[in-house]
């Protein structure tokens, strides 16, 4: 991927004078909507039909993070922003609401992370799971269920498998950028 090529992104909408800030190497699919006080970092990729709505608070998306198709990212007014670190993977159709996902966190397809919850570095929330408000997934912990509970702590080798996803999506976003002719 040519990191010097111009940004390719879907609609960026202002909200009360704040327009999203998107790094030139980030990819935002044409059908995604990014609204208000949102910052998207280097090499991050926001896929088709995602909505990131930073209207009553802010959203920060770190470098090389991938937010897959149909995901909703939102905030709560006041003190509940959404912070998403670097190399994070958020699976298809997830809901990320007023929470913190630290570096290398992994949220499975259709999972929900609720207000003031935290997924620490390398933590994993399984597909379809719901992390209740103010719960914390520790480093390398795998949680699943509704409500999500700790299943086990992953080894370095097990966790390394999840890390391949972020790199794959950075590469794939470059292919989409090229296919769109931008």
Tab-separated table of C-alpha atoms in Angstrom:
chain	number	residue	atom	x	y	z
A	1	UNK	CA	0.000	0.000	0.000
A	2	UNK	CA	1.264	3.464	-0.851
A	3	UNK	CA	1.123	5.351	2.446
A	4	UNK	CA	1.649	8.631	0.616
A	5	UNK	CA	-1.505	8.350	-1.472
A	6	UNK	CA	-4.415	10.673	-0.697
A	7	UNK	CA	-6.975	9.625	1.888
A	8	UNK	CA	-9.921	7.546	0.766
A	9	UNK	CA	-12.955	7.842	2.911
A	10	UNK	CA	-16.675	7.808	3.108
A	11	UNK	CA	-18.724	10.698	4.370
A	12	UNK	CA	-17.328	12.833	7.165
A	13	UNK	CA	-20.036	14.847	8.860
A	14	UNK	CA	-19.566	17.865	11.122
A	15	UNK	CA	-21.435	18.136	14.386
A	16	UNK	CA	-21.652	21.529	16.089
A	17	UNK	CA	-18.534	22.759	14.349
A	18	UNK	CA	-16.398	19.638	14.877
A	19	UNK	CA	-15.359	17.705	11.791
A	20	UNK	CA	-13.678	14.289	12.031
A	21	UNK	CA	-9.901	14.195	11.612
A	22	UNK	CA	-8.670	11.272	9.511
A	23	UNK	CA	-5.007	10.390	8.947
A	24	UNK	CA	-4.039	10.414	5.253
A	25	UNK	CA	-3.219	6.673	5.366
A	26	UNK	CA	-6.493	5.638	6.991
A	27	UNK	CA	-9.239	3.966	4.977
A	28	UNK	CA	-12.897	4.771	5.589
A	29	UNK	CA	-15.203	2.821	3.298
A	30	UNK	CA	-17.534	4.887	1.104
A	31	UNK	CA	-20.651	3.714	2.964
A	32	UNK	CA	-19.294	4.346	6.472
A	33	UNK	CA	-20.358	7.494	8.329
A	34	UNK	CA	-17.977	9.307	10.669
A	35	UNK	CA	-19.581	12.157	12.585
A	36	UNK	CA	-18.326	14.933	14.861
A	37	UNK	CA	-15.399	14.725	17.281
A	38	UNK	CA	-13.710	11.617	15.881
A	39	UNK	CA	-10.019	11.080	15.169
A	40	UNK	CA	-8.853	8.131	13.060
A	41	UNK	CA	-5.171	7.199	13.225
A	42	UNK	CA	-2.526	6.122	10.749
A	43	UNK	CA	-3.395	3.021	8.737
A	44	UNK	CA	-6.685	2.517	10.603
A	45	UNK	CA	-9.549	1.141	8.576
A	46	UNK	CA	-13.278	1.675	9.029
A	47	UNK	CA	-15.300	-0.699	6.878
A	48	UNK	CA	-18.603	-0.633	5.006
A	49	UNK	CA	-21.734	0.508	6.847
A	50	UNK	CA	-19.944	1.411	10.086
A	51	UNK	CA	-21.135	4.420	12.064
A	52	UNK	CA	-18.801	6.337	14.377
A	53	UNK	CA	-20.856	9.067	16.043
A	54	UNK	CA	-18.835	11.489	18.160
A	55	UNK	CA	-21.595	13.956	18.892
A	56	UNK	CA	-21.889	14.362	22.676
A	57	UNK	CA	-18.320	13.245	23.414
A	58	UNK	CA	-15.240	12.138	21.468
A	59	UNK	CA	-14.069	8.966	19.753
A	60	UNK	CA	-10.381	8.200	19.209
A	61	UNK	CA	-9.263	5.343	16.945
A	62	UNK	CA	-5.598	4.349	17.059
A	63	UNK	CA	-3.169	3.365	14.340
A	64	UNK	CA	-3.792	0.185	12.350
A	65	UNK	CA	-7.074	-0.514	14.126
A	66	UNK	CA	-9.774	-2.200	12.072
A	67	UNK	CA	-13.463	-1.626	12.669
A	68	UNK	CA	-15.277	-4.144	10.533
A	69	UNK	CA	-18.500	-3.910	8.541
A	70	UNK	CA	-21.700	-2.808	10.269
A	71	UNK	CA	-20.130	-1.827	13.588
A	72	UNK	CA	-21.530	1.059	15.632
A	73	UNK	CA	-19.237	3.159	17.814
A	74	UNK	CA	-20.859	5.759	20.069
A	75	UNK	CA	-20.347	7.754	23.288
A	76	UNK	CA	-22.294	9.118	26.253
A	77	UNK	CA	-22.541	12.796	27.089
A	78	UNK	CA	-20.163	14.105	29.702
A	79	UNK	CA	-17.331	11.867	30.818
A	80	UNK	CA	-17.942	8.749	28.704
A	81	UNK	CA	-15.916	9.014	25.515
A	82	UNK	CA	-14.809	6.019	23.443
A	83	UNK	CA	-11.094	5.305	23.245
A	84	UNK	CA	-9.823	2.631	20.873
A	85	UNK	CA	-6.087	1.947	20.942
A	86	UNK	CA	-3.629	0.785	18.305
A	87	UNK	CA	-3.797	-2.557	16.495
A	88	UNK	CA	-7.309	-3.227	17.812
A	89	UNK	CA	-9.670	-5.531	15.927
A	90	UNK	CA	-13.426	-5.033	16.163
A	91	UNK	CA	-15.407	-7.740	14.350
A	92	UNK	CA	-18.393	-7.315	12.069
A	93	UNK	CA	-21.592	-5.830	13.543
A	94	UNK	CA	-20.174	-5.074	16.988
A	95	UNK	CA	-21.468	-2.317	19.264
A	96	UNK	CA	-18.797	-0.266	21.024
A	97	UNK	CA	-20.375	2.208	23.449
A	98	UNK	CA	-18.605	4.739	25.706
A	99	UNK	CA	-15.769	2.354	26.610
A	100	UNK	CA	-12.022	1.812	26.278
A	101	UNK	CA	-10.306	-0.783	24.097
A	102	UNK	CA	-6.589	-0.785	24.789
A	103	UNK	CA	-3.784	-1.746	22.387
A	104	UNK	CA	-4.308	-5.107	20.639
A	105	UNK	CA	-7.770	-5.645	22.157
A	106	UNK	CA	-9.981	-7.980	20.131
A	107	UNK	CA	-13.787	-7.761	19.989
A	108	UNK	CA	-15.488	-10.625	18.164
A	109	UNK	CA	-18.291	-10.388	15.608
A	110	UNK	CA	-21.617	-9.223	16.992
A	111	UNK	CA	-20.174	-8.523	20.449
A	112	UNK	CA	-21.179	-5.527	22.581
A	113	UNK	CA	-18.960	-3.491	24.906
A	114	UNK	CA	-20.957	-1.199	27.183
A	115	UNK	CA	-20.407	2.030	29.105
A	116	UNK	CA	-17.128	2.460	30.982
A	117	UNK	CA	-16.053	-1.132	30.294
A	118	UNK	CA	-12.373	-1.701	29.518
A	119	UNK	CA	-10.613	-4.352	27.488
A	120	UNK	CA	-6.974	-4.207	28.511
A	121	UNK	CA	-4.038	-4.817	26.182
A	122	UNK	CA	-4.443	-8.099	24.340
A	123	UNK	CA	-7.788	-8.907	25.957
A	124	UNK	CA	-10.407	-10.770	23.900
A	125	UNK	CA	-14.208	-10.597	23.966
A	126	UNK	CA	-15.668	-13.559	22.058
A	127	UNK	CA	-18.166	-13.244	19.216
A	128	UNK	CA	-21.728	-12.530	20.315
A	129	UNK	CA	-20.723	-11.709	23.883
A	130	UNK	CA	-21.858	-8.724	25.965
A	131	UNK	CA	-19.400	-6.981	28.285
A	132	UNK	CA	-21.540	-5.170	30.892
A	133	UNK	CA	-20.930	-1.603	32.049
A	134	UNK	CA	-17.772	-0.998	34.110
A	135	UNK	CA	-16.429	-4.571	33.650
A	136	UNK	CA	-12.740	-5.023	32.848
A	137	UNK	CA	-11.163	-7.727	30.712
A	138	UNK	CA	-7.552	-8.150	31.833
A	139	UNK	CA	-4.445	-8.579	29.720
A	140	UNK	CA	-4.709	-11.689	27.490
A	141	UNK	CA	-7.981	-12.734	29.108
A	142	UNK	CA	-10.671	-14.390	26.978
A	143	UNK	CA	-14.233	-13.599	28.037
A	144	UNK	CA	-17.452	-14.911	26.533
A	145	UNK	CA	-21.187	-15.077	27.112
A	146	UNK	CA	-24.022	-12.734	28.020
A	147	UNK	CA	-23.068	-11.345	30.403
A	148	UNK	CA	-19.464	-12.112	29.500
A	149	UNK	CA	-17.351	-13.990	32.037
A	150	UNK	CA	-13.702	-14.984	32.145
A	151	UNK	CA	-13.059	-18.279	30.341
A	152	UNK	CA	-9.252	-18.436	30.513
A	153	UNK	CA	-6.023	-16.494	30.103
A	154	UNK	CA	-4.463	-16.933	26.668
A	155	UNK	CA	-0.833	-17.935	26.178
A	156	UNK	CA	1.484	-15.719	24.106
A	157	UNK	CA	1.144	-18.228	21.258
A	158	UNK	CA	-2.669	-18.229	21.388
A	159	UNK	CA	-2.789	-14.435	21.524
A	160	UNK	CA	-0.387	-14.113	18.567
A	161	UNK	CA	-3.043	-15.625	16.309
A	162	UNK	CA	-5.336	-12.680	17.004
A	163	UNK	CA	-2.561	-10.208	16.158
A	164	UNK	CA	-2.467	-11.319	12.520
A	165	UNK	CA	-5.920	-9.820	11.956
A	166	UNK	CA	-4.878	-6.172	12.343
A	167	UNK	CA	-2.039	-6.530	9.817
A	168	UNK	CA	-4.326	-8.374	7.389
A	169	UNK	CA	-6.890	-5.564	7.501
A	170	UNK	CA	-4.289	-2.845	6.923
A	171	UNK	CA	-3.157	-4.719	3.807
A	172	UNK	CA	-6.736	-5.395	2.702
A	173	UNK	CA	-7.694	-1.738	3.093
A	174	UNK	CA	-4.910	-0.845	0.653
A	175	UNK	CA	-6.405	-3.253	-1.872
A	176	UNK	CA	-9.843	-1.690	-1.415
A	177	UNK	CA	-8.345	1.780	-1.826
A	178	UNK	CA	-6.709	0.674	-5.099
A	179	UNK	CA	-9.896	-1.020	-6.321
A	180	UNK	CA	-11.837	2.194	-5.726
A	181	UNK	CA	-9.282	4.027	-7.876
A	182	UNK	CA	-8.203	6.450	-5.172
